[in-house]
Every structure is written in C-alpha cells, then in structure tokens.
Coordinates of N, CA and C in Angstrom, one line a residue:
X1 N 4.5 12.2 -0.1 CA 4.8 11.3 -1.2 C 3.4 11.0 -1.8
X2 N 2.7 11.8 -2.8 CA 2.0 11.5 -3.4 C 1.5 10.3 -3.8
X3 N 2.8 9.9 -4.8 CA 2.7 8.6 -5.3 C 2.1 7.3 -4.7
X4 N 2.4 7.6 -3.0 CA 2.1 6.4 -2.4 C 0.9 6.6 -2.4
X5 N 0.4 7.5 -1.7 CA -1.0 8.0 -1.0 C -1.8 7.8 -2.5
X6 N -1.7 7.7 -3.9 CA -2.5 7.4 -4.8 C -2.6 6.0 -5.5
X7 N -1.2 5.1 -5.2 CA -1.2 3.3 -5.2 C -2.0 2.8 -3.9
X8 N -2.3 3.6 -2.8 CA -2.4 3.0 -1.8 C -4.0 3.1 -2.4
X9 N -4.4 4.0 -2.5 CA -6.1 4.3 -2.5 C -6.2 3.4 -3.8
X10 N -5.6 3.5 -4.9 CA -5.9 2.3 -6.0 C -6.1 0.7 -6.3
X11 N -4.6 0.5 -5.3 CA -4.9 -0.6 -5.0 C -6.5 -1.4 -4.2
X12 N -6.5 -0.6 -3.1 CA -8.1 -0.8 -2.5 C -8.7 -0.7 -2.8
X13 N -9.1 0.2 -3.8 CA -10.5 0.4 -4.5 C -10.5 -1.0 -5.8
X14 N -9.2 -1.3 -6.5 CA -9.5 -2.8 -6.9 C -10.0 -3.6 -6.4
X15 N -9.2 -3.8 -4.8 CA -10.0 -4.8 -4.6 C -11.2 -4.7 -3.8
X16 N -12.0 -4.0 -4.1 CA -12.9 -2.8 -3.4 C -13.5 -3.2 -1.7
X17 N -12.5 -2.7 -0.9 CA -12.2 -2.8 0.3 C -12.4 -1.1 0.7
X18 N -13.4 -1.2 1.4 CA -14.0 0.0 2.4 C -12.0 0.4 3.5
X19 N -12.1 1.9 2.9 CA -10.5 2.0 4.5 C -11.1 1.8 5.5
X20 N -12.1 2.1 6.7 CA -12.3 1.5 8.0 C -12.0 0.0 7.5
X21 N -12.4 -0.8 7.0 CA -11.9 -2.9 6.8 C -10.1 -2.6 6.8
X22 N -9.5 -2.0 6.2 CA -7.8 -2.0 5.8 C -7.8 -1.3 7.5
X23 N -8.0 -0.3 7.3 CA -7.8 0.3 8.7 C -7.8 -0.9 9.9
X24 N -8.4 -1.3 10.3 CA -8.9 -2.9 11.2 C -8.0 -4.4 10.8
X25 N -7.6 -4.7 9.7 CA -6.9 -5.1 9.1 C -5.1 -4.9 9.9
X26 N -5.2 -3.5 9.4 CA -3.3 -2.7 10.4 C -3.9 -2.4 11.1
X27 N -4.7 -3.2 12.0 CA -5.4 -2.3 13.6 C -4.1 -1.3 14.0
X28 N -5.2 -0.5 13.1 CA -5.1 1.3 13.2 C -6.3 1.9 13.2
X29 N -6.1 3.4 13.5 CA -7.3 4.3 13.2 C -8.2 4.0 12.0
X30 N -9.2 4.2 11.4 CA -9.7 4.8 10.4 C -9.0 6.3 9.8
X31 N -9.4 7.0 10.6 CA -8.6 8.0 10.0 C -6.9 8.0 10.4
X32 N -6.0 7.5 10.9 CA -5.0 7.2 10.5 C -4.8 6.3 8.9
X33 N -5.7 5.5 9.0 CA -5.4 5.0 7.0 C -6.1 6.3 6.2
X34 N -6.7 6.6 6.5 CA -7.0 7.5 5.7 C -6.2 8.9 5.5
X35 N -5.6 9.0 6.1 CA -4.1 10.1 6.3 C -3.3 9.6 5.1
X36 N -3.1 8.2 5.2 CA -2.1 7.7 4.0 C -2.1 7.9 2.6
X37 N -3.5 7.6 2.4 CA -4.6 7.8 1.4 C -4.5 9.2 0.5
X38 N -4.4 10.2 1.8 CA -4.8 11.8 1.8 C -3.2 12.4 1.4
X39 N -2.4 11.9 1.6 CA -1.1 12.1 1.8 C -0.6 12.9 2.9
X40 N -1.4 12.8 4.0 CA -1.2 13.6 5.3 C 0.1 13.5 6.1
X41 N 0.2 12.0 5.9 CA 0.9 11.0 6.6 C 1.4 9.8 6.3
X42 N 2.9 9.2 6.2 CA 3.5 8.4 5.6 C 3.3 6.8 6.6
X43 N 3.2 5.7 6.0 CA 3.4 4.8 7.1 C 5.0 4.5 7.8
X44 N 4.8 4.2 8.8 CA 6.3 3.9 8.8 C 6.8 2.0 8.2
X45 N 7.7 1.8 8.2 CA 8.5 1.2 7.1 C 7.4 -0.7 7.3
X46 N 7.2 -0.9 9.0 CA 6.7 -1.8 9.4 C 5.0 -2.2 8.9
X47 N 5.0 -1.1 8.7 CA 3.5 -0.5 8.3 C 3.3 -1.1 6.6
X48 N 4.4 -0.3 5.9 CA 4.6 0.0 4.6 C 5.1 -1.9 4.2
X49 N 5.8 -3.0 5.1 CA 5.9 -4.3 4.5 C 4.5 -5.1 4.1
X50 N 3.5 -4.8 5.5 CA 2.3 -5.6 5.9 C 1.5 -4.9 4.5
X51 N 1.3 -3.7 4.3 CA 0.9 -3.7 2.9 C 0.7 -4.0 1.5
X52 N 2.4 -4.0 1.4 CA 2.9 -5.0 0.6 C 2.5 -6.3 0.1
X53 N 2.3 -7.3 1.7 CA 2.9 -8.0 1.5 C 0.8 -8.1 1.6
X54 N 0.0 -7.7 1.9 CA -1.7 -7.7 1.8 C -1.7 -7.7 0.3
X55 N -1.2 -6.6 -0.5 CA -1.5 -6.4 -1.9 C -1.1 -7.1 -2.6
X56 N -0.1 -8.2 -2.3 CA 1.2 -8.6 -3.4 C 1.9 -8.0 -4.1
X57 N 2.6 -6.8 -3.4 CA 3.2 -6.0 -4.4 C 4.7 -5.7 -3.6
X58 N 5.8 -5.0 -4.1 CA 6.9 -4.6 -3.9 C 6.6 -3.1 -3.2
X59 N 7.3 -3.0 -2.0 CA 7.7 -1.9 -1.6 C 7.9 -0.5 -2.5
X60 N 8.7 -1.3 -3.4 CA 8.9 -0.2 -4.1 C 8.4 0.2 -4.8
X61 N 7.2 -0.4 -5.3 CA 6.0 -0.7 -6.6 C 5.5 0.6 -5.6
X62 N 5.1 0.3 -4.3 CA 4.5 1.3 -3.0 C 4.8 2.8 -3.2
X63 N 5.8 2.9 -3.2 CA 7.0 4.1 -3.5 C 7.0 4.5 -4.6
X64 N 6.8 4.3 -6.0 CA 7.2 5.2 -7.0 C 8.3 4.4 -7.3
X65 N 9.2 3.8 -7.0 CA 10.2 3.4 -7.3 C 10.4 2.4 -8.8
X66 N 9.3 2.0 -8.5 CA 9.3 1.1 -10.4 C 7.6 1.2 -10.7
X67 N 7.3 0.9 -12.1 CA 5.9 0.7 -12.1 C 5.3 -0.4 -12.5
X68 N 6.0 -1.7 -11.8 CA 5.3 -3.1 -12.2 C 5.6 -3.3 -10.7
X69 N 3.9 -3.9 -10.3 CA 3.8 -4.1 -8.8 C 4.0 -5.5 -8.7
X70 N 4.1 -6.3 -9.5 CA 4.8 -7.7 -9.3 C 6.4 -7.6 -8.2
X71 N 6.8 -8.6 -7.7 CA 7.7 -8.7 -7.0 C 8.2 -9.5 -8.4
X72 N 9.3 -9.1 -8.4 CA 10.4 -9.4 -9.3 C 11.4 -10.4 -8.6
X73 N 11.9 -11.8 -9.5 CA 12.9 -12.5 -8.6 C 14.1 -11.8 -8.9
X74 N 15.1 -12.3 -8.1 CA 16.4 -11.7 -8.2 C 16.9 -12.7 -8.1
X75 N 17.6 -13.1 -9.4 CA 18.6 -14.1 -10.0 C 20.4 -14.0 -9.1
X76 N 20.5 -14.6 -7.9 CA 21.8 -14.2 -7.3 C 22.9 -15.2 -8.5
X77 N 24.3 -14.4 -8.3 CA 25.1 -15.8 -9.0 C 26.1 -16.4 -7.9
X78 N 26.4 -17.3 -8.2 CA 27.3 -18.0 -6.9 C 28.7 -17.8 -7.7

C-alpha cells in the first residue's frame, strides 16, 4: 500500500521527526518503521491507531481512504 508508506513519511517529515525518534516512540525497530515508510511492510491495525492518533489524523486519512486528514464528526440521529 503505497499510499500509506508515502502519508506516513510525509506526515514526519512535517513534523520533522528523525524515524529512529517515531521508531522509539512505537518501541519498535528502526528499521521496522522504516519498512512502513519503504512500503516493505504494513503496520498491523494496533500499530496503524497509535499513529493516528500521534499525527491527529483518521485511519483512513492513513489509508488512502479519504484526503482530508482531519477526523471528521459523525452527526448520529436518535
């Protein structure tokens, strides 16, 4: 999944965060984040919230799934 592995490196470099610091951060490898980055390797889902929820962004913003990384409310109706 491209997509990710190219939000994930963008996001960081905004906030210009070295991957060994993110890497230590998800005490993980270095080069395990950097697999993500590479598109080697996907995070798994537990992985993929703590990101999220570091960047302030939606999962799915993560994913390709929409292209506004804001969390969006969801208006329920009763």
């Amino acid at each position: 999944m491209q997509i990710l592995a190219k939000r994930l490196k963008e996001l960081r470099e905004e906030r210009r965060i070295y991957q060994r610091e993110l890497a230590e951060i998800l005490g993980m490898s270095f080069r395990g984040y950097q697999n993500y980055e590479t598109g080697q390797s996907e995070p798994k889902l537990a992985t993929l919230i703590v990101l999220a929820d570091y960047y302030q962004v939606s999962i799915d913003y993560l994913a390709g799934r929409t292209d506004a990384p804001d969390f969006q409310a969801v208006k329920t109706e009763e």
